[in-house]
Amino acid sequence: MGRIWLQALLLVALFFGMYHTLRQVDWVNLLEIRETADKTEKKLGDMLWSMFRKSDREVKDKLVTHSLDSILVKLCDYNDIPEENIRLHVLEKDEVNAFALPDGHLVIYTGLIAACESPEELAGVMAHELAHIELDHVMKKLVKEIGLSVLVSMTTGSGGGEIAKEVARTLSSSAFDRQQEKEADIAAVDYMAAADIDPEPFGEFLYRLGGKSSRMGEYLSWISTHPDSRERGEYVISYAEEKTYEAGPVLGIGTWSRIREQLTAGIPASRSSQ
Amino acid sequence: MIAVRPFPYKPGEHEKEKASNSYLMSLIALIAGLPLPIVNLIATFFFYLGNRHSTYFVRWHCIQALLSQASLLLMNSYGFWWTVSILFREGRVTNDYIAYILTIVLFNAVDFAATIYTAIQTRKGRHVEWLFYGDLTHLLVKK
């Protein structure tokens, strides 16, 4: 009997020994798998962004884009996120929505900016979407809901337009799973605290819009696609209380007021103000 | 790893053929069953059920073939579901995954070669015992 156990142990050791040895090789780089995956993600991101750009007008107003860029740069710089990998786009639409697309595209609707009462709230939403990008939630969600083979076929030209629309709809108007949303919320608080931006307004924003979601239905996509907003608002605030930071201004009060005024008045999407 | 050992009696022609077929059964199922790892085990198991009242030599080799398939099933199933999770959930191939797949490919290849060798030897009436599986089979199969 002892001999059998010894032989079993030998086989198990052989199996795990071989597995451990093979794990030491960087197969992903050796076989250029990462490169292929990155190319697929880039093509997918460009394809989806061009669809959104065609259906809604992109805001080019420099006051808006520069201000949002400065928030993004601050979040990236303090969290060692390469800002050149993030492509920020503002689209003119009343919907309160923001979402991430593959290859680092971060899309924000003017309706969401208008719904924010302070630049800190907007920074919270941006940090949340940035976290989805950094934690690779976007591709994981697409693979889970659409399937890897369909995504690859889209980028090689054999995928139909209907599939591309379905992918766009999945990313802009359906939630990530509960665990991923929580991960992104927590990471957003971390990003904000590291950048010395007060994270509590982000929690208040979630809490406030969570209360409005039943009344304002279709315009509050970001909240309706991010369920349990009140509960999330509460844990974001309690997690933010544990963090230490020296909250500084995200944007000048005058800048934020002017952005709000412009959005209320309606921005000519293609205008380029200095 | 594999050794030709003496057997208590000299098997007849019919026994040699059946014992050899128990190994061939797992090979045929391997081709038909890819990538579903359970098919091999089911095929070998049903072959054993059909021969469980057969002679000692036949039963012995049916069990050795069955046991080797059972352990392959474990490692192949893990690889199969890992692949499914990459295709439908994770979407990222990792170094750990490739290392695991290569390991099970190597183990399957060794098992494949050993199975062919044993099928040939058994057909000639030689009794082949595998490391671990041979001793385990001795424990399970009574004369």
Coordinates of C-alpha atoms in Angstrom, one line a residue:
Chain A
M1 CA 0.0 0.0 0.0
G2 CA 2.8 2.4 0.9
R3 CA 4.4 1.7 -2.5
I4 CA 1.2 2.9 -4.3
W5 CA 1.1 6.1 -2.3
L6 CA 4.7 6.7 -3.2
Q7 CA 4.0 6.1 -6.9
A8 CA 0.9 8.4 -6.7
L9 CA 3.0 11.1 -5.1
L10 CA 5.6 10.7 -7.8
L11 CA 3.1 11.2 -10.6
V12 CA 1.5 14.2 -8.9
A13 CA 4.9 15.7 -8.3
L14 CA 5.8 15.1 -12.0
F15 CA 2.6 16.8 -13.1
F16 CA 3.0 19.9 -10.9
G17 CA 6.7 20.0 -11.4
M18 CA 6.2 20.1 -15.2
Y19 CA 3.4 22.7 -14.8
H20 CA 5.6 24.9 -12.5
T21 CA 8.5 24.7 -14.9
L22 CA 6.4 25.6 -17.9
R23 CA 4.9 28.5 -16.0
Q24 CA 8.3 30.2 -15.8
V25 CA 8.2 30.9 -19.6
D26 CA 6.5 34.1 -20.7
W27 CA 4.3 32.3 -23.3
V28 CA 2.0 35.3 -23.8
N29 CA 4.9 37.5 -25.2
L30 CA 6.7 34.6 -26.8
L31 CA 3.6 33.7 -28.9
E32 CA 2.7 37.4 -29.4
I33 CA -0.8 36.8 -27.8
R34 CA -0.9 40.1 -26.0
E35 CA -0.1 42.0 -29.2
T36 CA -2.9 40.2 -31.1
A37 CA -5.4 40.8 -28.2
D38 CA -4.4 44.5 -28.1
K39 CA -4.9 44.9 -31.8
T40 CA -8.4 43.3 -31.5
E41 CA -9.2 45.7 -28.7
K42 CA -8.0 48.7 -30.6
K43 CA -10.0 47.8 -33.7
L44 CA -13.1 47.2 -31.6
G45 CA -12.7 50.5 -29.7
D46 CA -12.2 52.5 -32.9
M47 CA -15.2 50.8 -34.6
L48 CA -17.5 51.4 -31.6
W49 CA -16.3 55.0 -31.1
S50 CA -17.0 55.8 -34.8
M51 CA -20.5 54.5 -34.3
F52 CA -21.2 56.8 -31.4
R53 CA -19.6 59.7 -33.1
K54 CA -21.9 59.2 -36.1
S55 CA -25.1 59.0 -34.0
D56 CA -24.3 61.9 -31.6
R57 CA -22.5 65.2 -32.0
E58 CA -19.1 65.4 -30.3
V59 CA -18.5 68.5 -28.2
K60 CA -15.3 70.3 -29.3
D61 CA -15.8 73.4 -27.1
K62 CA -12.3 73.9 -25.6
L63 CA -13.7 75.1 -22.3
V64 CA -15.4 71.8 -21.8
T65 CA -12.8 69.5 -23.3
H66 CA -9.9 71.2 -21.7
S67 CA -11.5 71.3 -18.3
L68 CA -12.5 67.6 -18.4
D69 CA -9.0 66.8 -19.7
S70 CA -7.4 68.5 -16.8
I71 CA -9.5 66.4 -14.4
L72 CA -8.5 63.2 -16.3
V73 CA -4.8 64.2 -16.3
K74 CA -4.9 64.8 -12.6
L75 CA -6.5 61.4 -11.9
C76 CA -4.0 59.7 -14.2
D77 CA -0.9 61.4 -13.0
Y78 CA -1.5 60.7 -9.4
N79 CA -2.3 57.0 -10.0
D80 CA 0.4 56.2 -12.5
I81 CA -2.1 55.6 -15.3
P82 CA -0.6 56.4 -18.7
E83 CA -2.9 59.3 -19.8
E84 CA -2.1 58.7 -23.5
N85 CA -3.9 55.4 -23.3
I86 CA -7.2 57.2 -22.3
R87 CA -9.3 58.9 -25.0
L88 CA -11.8 61.2 -23.5
H89 CA -14.9 62.2 -25.6
V90 CA -17.8 64.4 -24.8
L91 CA -21.0 63.8 -26.7
E92 CA -24.0 66.2 -26.8
K93 CA -26.9 64.3 -25.4
D94 CA -29.4 65.0 -22.6
E95 CA -29.0 61.4 -21.2
V96 CA -27.2 61.3 -17.8
N97 CA -24.7 58.7 -19.0
A98 CA -21.0 57.9 -19.2
F99 CA -19.3 54.7 -20.3
A100 CA -16.0 53.1 -21.2
L101 CA -15.3 51.5 -24.6
P102 CA -12.5 49.1 -25.5
D103 CA -9.0 50.5 -26.0
G104 CA -9.4 53.3 -23.4
H105 CA -12.2 55.3 -24.9
L106 CA -14.1 57.1 -22.2
V107 CA -17.4 58.7 -23.3
I108 CA -19.3 61.3 -21.3
Y109 CA -22.7 62.8 -22.3
T110 CA -23.3 66.5 -21.6
G111 CA -26.5 65.4 -19.7
L112 CA -24.2 63.8 -17.1
I113 CA -22.1 66.9 -16.8
A114 CA -25.2 69.0 -16.3
A115 CA -26.5 66.6 -13.6
C116 CA -23.3 67.0 -11.6
E117 CA -23.5 69.8 -8.9
S118 CA -19.7 70.0 -8.5
P119 CA -16.6 69.2 -10.4
E120 CA -15.8 66.6 -7.7
E121 CA -19.0 64.7 -8.6
L122 CA -17.9 64.7 -12.3
A123 CA -14.4 63.6 -11.3
G124 CA -16.0 60.7 -9.4
V125 CA -17.9 59.4 -12.4
M126 CA -14.8 59.8 -14.5
A127 CA -12.7 58.0 -12.0
H128 CA -15.3 55.2 -11.9
E129 CA -15.2 54.7 -15.7
L130 CA -11.4 55.0 -15.6
A131 CA -11.3 52.2 -13.1
H132 CA -13.5 50.0 -15.4
I133 CA -10.8 50.6 -18.1
E134 CA -7.8 50.0 -15.8
L135 CA -9.3 46.8 -14.3
D136 CA -10.0 45.5 -17.8
H137 CA -13.8 45.2 -17.1
V138 CA -14.8 46.4 -20.6
M139 CA -13.3 43.4 -22.5
K140 CA -14.3 40.9 -19.8
K141 CA -17.9 42.1 -20.0
L142 CA -17.9 41.9 -23.8
V143 CA -16.4 38.4 -23.8
K144 CA -18.9 37.3 -21.3
E145 CA -22.0 38.8 -23.0
I146 CA -21.0 38.7 -26.7
G147 CA -18.4 35.9 -26.9
L148 CA -14.7 36.1 -27.9
S149 CA -15.2 34.6 -31.3
V150 CA -17.9 37.1 -32.3
L151 CA -15.7 40.0 -31.2
V152 CA -12.8 38.7 -33.2
S153 CA -15.0 38.2 -36.3
M154 CA -16.2 41.8 -35.9
T155 CA -12.7 43.2 -36.1
T156 CA -11.8 40.9 -39.1
G157 CA -14.7 42.3 -41.1
S158 CA -17.0 39.3 -41.1
G159 CA -19.2 40.6 -38.2
G160 CA -22.5 42.2 -39.2
G161 CA -23.5 45.8 -38.4
E162 CA -26.3 44.5 -36.1
I163 CA -23.7 42.8 -33.9
A164 CA -21.7 46.0 -33.7
K165 CA -24.9 47.8 -32.6
E166 CA -25.5 45.2 -30.0
V167 CA -22.0 45.6 -28.6
A168 CA -22.5 49.4 -28.5
R169 CA -25.8 49.0 -26.7
T170 CA -24.2 46.5 -24.2
L171 CA -21.5 48.9 -23.3
S172 CA -23.5 52.1 -23.2
S173 CA -26.8 50.9 -21.6
S174 CA -26.2 47.8 -19.4
A175 CA -24.4 47.4 -16.2
F176 CA -21.2 45.5 -15.3
D177 CA -21.8 42.8 -12.8
R178 CA -22.2 43.8 -9.1
Q179 CA -18.7 42.8 -8.1
Q180 CA -17.1 44.8 -11.0
E181 CA -19.2 47.9 -10.1
K182 CA -18.1 47.7 -6.5
E183 CA -14.4 47.2 -7.6
A184 CA -14.7 50.3 -9.8
D185 CA -16.4 52.4 -7.1
I186 CA -13.7 51.5 -4.6
A187 CA -10.9 52.1 -7.1
A188 CA -12.5 55.4 -8.0
V189 CA -12.3 56.5 -4.4
D190 CA -8.7 55.4 -4.3
Y191 CA -7.9 57.3 -7.5
M192 CA -9.6 60.5 -6.2
A193 CA -8.0 60.3 -2.8
A194 CA -4.5 59.8 -4.3
A195 CA -5.2 62.9 -6.5
D196 CA -6.3 64.9 -3.5
I197 CA -9.9 65.2 -4.8
D198 CA -12.6 64.8 -2.2
P199 CA -14.4 61.5 -3.0
E200 CA -17.4 62.1 -0.8
P201 CA -19.3 64.2 -3.5
F202 CA -19.1 61.1 -5.7
G203 CA -21.0 59.1 -3.1
E204 CA -23.5 61.9 -2.7
F205 CA -24.0 62.0 -6.4
L206 CA -24.8 58.3 -6.5
Y207 CA -27.1 58.6 -3.5
R208 CA -28.9 61.7 -5.0
L209 CA -29.4 60.2 -8.4
G210 CA -30.4 56.9 -7.0
G211 CA -33.4 58.6 -5.4
K212 CA -34.4 60.3 -8.7
S213 CA -34.1 57.2 -10.9
S214 CA -37.7 56.1 -10.6
R215 CA -39.0 59.5 -11.5
M216 CA -36.7 60.4 -14.3
G217 CA -36.4 57.0 -16.0
E218 CA -34.9 57.2 -19.4
Y219 CA -32.7 60.3 -18.9
L220 CA -30.8 58.7 -16.0
S221 CA -29.1 55.9 -17.9
W222 CA -25.9 55.9 -15.8
I223 CA -27.9 55.4 -12.7
S224 CA -30.5 52.9 -14.1
T225 CA -27.6 50.9 -15.6
H226 CA -25.7 51.1 -12.3
P227 CA -28.2 49.4 -9.9
D228 CA -28.5 50.0 -6.1
S229 CA -27.1 53.5 -6.4
R230 CA -28.2 54.5 -3.0
E231 CA -26.5 51.5 -1.4
R232 CA -23.4 52.3 -3.5
G233 CA -23.5 55.9 -2.5
E234 CA -23.5 54.8 1.1
Y235 CA -20.5 52.5 0.9
V236 CA -18.6 55.0 -1.3
I237 CA -19.0 57.7 1.4
S238 CA -18.1 55.3 4.3
Y239 CA -15.0 54.1 2.3
A240 CA -14.1 57.7 1.5
E241 CA -14.2 58.6 5.2
E242 CA -11.4 56.1 5.8
K243 CA -9.1 57.7 3.3
T244 CA -6.7 60.5 4.1
Y245 CA -6.2 63.2 1.5
E246 CA -5.9 67.0 1.3
A247 CA -8.8 68.0 -0.8
G248 CA -8.0 70.7 -3.3
P249 CA -10.1 72.3 -6.0
V250 CA -10.6 70.2 -9.1
L251 CA -11.6 73.1 -11.3
G252 CA -11.9 76.8 -10.6
I253 CA -15.3 77.8 -9.4
G254 CA -15.6 80.2 -12.3
T255 CA -14.6 77.5 -14.9
W256 CA -17.2 75.1 -13.5
S257 CA -19.9 77.8 -13.5
R258 CA -19.1 78.7 -17.1
I259 CA -19.3 75.0 -18.2
R260 CA -22.7 74.7 -16.6
E261 CA -23.9 77.9 -18.2
Q262 CA -22.8 76.7 -21.6
L263 CA -24.4 73.3 -21.2
T264 CA -27.7 74.9 -20.0
A265 CA -27.6 77.3 -23.0
G266 CA -26.7 74.5 -25.4
I267 CA -23.2 74.2 -26.9
P268 CA -22.7 74.3 -30.6
A269 CA -21.0 70.9 -30.8
S270 CA -18.4 71.7 -33.4
R271 CA -17.5 75.2 -32.1
S272 CA -14.0 75.8 -31.0
S273 CA -13.7 78.5 -28.5
Q274 CA -10.4 79.7 -27.2
Chain B
M1 CA 7.1 3.8 -16.0
I2 CA 5.9 0.7 -18.0
A3 CA 7.1 -2.8 -17.4
V4 CA 6.3 -6.2 -18.9
R5 CA 5.7 -8.5 -15.9
P6 CA 4.9 -12.2 -15.6
F7 CA 1.2 -13.1 -15.3
P8 CA -0.2 -16.0 -13.2
Y9 CA -1.3 -17.9 -16.3
K10 CA -0.9 -17.8 -20.1
P11 CA -3.9 -16.0 -21.6
G12 CA -5.8 -17.5 -24.5
E13 CA -6.1 -15.9 -28.0
H14 CA -9.6 -14.6 -27.2
E15 CA -8.5 -13.0 -23.9
K16 CA -5.5 -11.3 -25.6
E17 CA -7.8 -9.7 -28.1
K18 CA -10.3 -8.5 -25.6
A19 CA -7.7 -7.1 -23.2
S20 CA -6.0 -5.3 -26.1
N21 CA -9.3 -3.9 -27.2
S22 CA -9.9 -2.3 -23.8
Y23 CA -6.9 0.0 -24.6
L24 CA -7.9 0.5 -28.2
M25 CA -11.4 1.6 -27.0
S26 CA -9.9 4.5 -25.1
L27 CA -7.9 5.5 -28.2
I28 CA -10.9 5.4 -30.5
A29 CA -12.9 7.4 -28.0
L30 CA -10.0 9.9 -27.7
I31 CA -10.3 10.8 -31.3
A32 CA -14.1 10.9 -31.2
G33 CA -14.3 12.6 -27.9
L34 CA -12.1 15.6 -28.4
P35 CA -12.5 18.1 -26.9
L36 CA -15.0 16.6 -24.5
P37 CA -12.8 14.7 -22.0
I38 CA -15.6 12.5 -20.5
V39 CA -16.2 10.4 -23.7
N40 CA -13.0 8.4 -23.2
L41 CA -13.9 7.4 -19.7
I42 CA -17.5 6.5 -20.6
A43 CA -16.4 4.3 -23.5
T44 CA -13.8 2.5 -21.4
F45 CA -16.3 2.2 -18.6
F46 CA -18.9 0.5 -20.8
F47 CA -16.3 -1.8 -22.3
Y48 CA -15.4 -2.8 -18.7
L49 CA -19.1 -3.4 -17.8
G50 CA -19.4 -5.6 -20.9
N51 CA -16.4 -7.7 -19.7
R52 CA -16.7 -7.6 -15.9
H53 CA -17.5 -11.3 -15.8
S54 CA -14.7 -12.1 -18.2
T55 CA -11.4 -13.8 -17.3
Y56 CA -8.8 -12.4 -14.9
F57 CA -6.5 -11.2 -17.7
V58 CA -9.3 -9.3 -19.5
R59 CA -10.7 -7.7 -16.3
W60 CA -7.2 -6.7 -15.1
H61 CA -6.4 -4.8 -18.3
C62 CA -9.9 -3.3 -18.6
I63 CA -9.4 -1.8 -15.1
Q64 CA -5.9 -0.5 -15.8
A65 CA -7.2 1.2 -18.9
L66 CA -10.2 2.6 -17.0
L67 CA -8.0 4.0 -14.2
S68 CA -5.6 5.7 -16.5
Q69 CA -8.6 7.3 -18.3
A70 CA -10.1 8.5 -15.0
S71 CA -7.0 10.5 -14.0
L72 CA -6.7 12.0 -17.5
L73 CA -10.4 13.0 -17.1
L74 CA -9.6 15.1 -14.1
M75 CA -6.7 17.0 -15.6
N76 CA -8.5 17.4 -19.0
S77 CA -11.7 18.5 -17.5
Y78 CA -9.9 21.3 -15.6
G79 CA -8.3 22.4 -18.9
F80 CA -11.6 22.2 -20.7
W81 CA -13.5 24.4 -18.3
W82 CA -10.5 26.8 -18.1
T83 CA -10.7 27.2 -21.9
V84 CA -14.5 27.7 -21.7
S85 CA -14.0 30.4 -19.1
I86 CA -11.5 32.2 -21.3
L87 CA -13.8 32.0 -24.3
F88 CA -16.9 33.1 -22.5
R89 CA -15.8 35.1 -19.5
E90 CA -12.2 36.1 -19.0
G91 CA -11.2 36.7 -22.6
R92 CA -7.5 36.8 -21.7
V93 CA -5.0 34.0 -22.3
T94 CA -2.4 33.9 -19.5
N95 CA 1.0 32.2 -19.1
D96 CA -0.5 29.9 -16.4
Y97 CA -3.2 28.7 -18.8
I98 CA -0.7 28.0 -21.6
A99 CA 1.6 26.2 -19.2
Y100 CA -1.3 24.0 -18.0
I101 CA -2.5 23.2 -21.5
L102 CA 1.0 22.2 -22.5
T103 CA 1.4 20.0 -19.4
I104 CA -1.9 18.1 -20.1
V105 CA -0.9 17.8 -23.8
L106 CA 2.4 16.2 -22.7
F107 CA 0.6 13.9 -20.3
N108 CA -2.0 13.0 -22.9
A109 CA 0.7 12.3 -25.4
V110 CA 2.6 10.0 -23.0
D111 CA -0.7 8.3 -22.2
F112 CA -1.5 7.9 -25.9
A113 CA 1.9 6.3 -26.6
A114 CA 1.8 4.1 -23.6
T115 CA -1.8 3.0 -24.5
I116 CA -0.7 2.0 -28.1
Y117 CA 2.4 0.2 -26.8
T118 CA 0.3 -1.7 -24.2
A119 CA -2.4 -2.6 -26.7
I120 CA 0.2 -4.1 -29.0
Q121 CA 1.9 -6.0 -26.2
T122 CA -1.3 -7.3 -24.7
R123 CA -2.4 -8.5 -28.1
K124 CA 0.8 -10.6 -28.1
G125 CA -0.2 -12.0 -24.7
R126 CA 2.4 -10.0 -22.7
H127 CA 1.3 -8.6 -19.4
V128 CA 2.2 -4.8 -19.2
E129 CA 1.9 -3.0 -15.9
W130 CA 2.0 0.8 -15.6
L131 CA 3.6 2.8 -12.8
F132 CA 1.0 3.3 -10.0
Y133 CA -2.0 2.1 -12.1
G134 CA -0.6 -1.5 -12.2
D135 CA -0.3 -1.7 -8.4
L136 CA -3.7 -0.1 -8.0
T137 CA -5.3 -2.5 -10.4
H138 CA -3.8 -5.5 -8.4
L139 CA -5.5 -4.1 -5.4
L140 CA -8.9 -3.8 -7.1
V141 CA -9.1 -6.9 -9.3
K142 CA -9.4 -10.2 -7.6
K143 CA -8.6 -13.5 -9.2

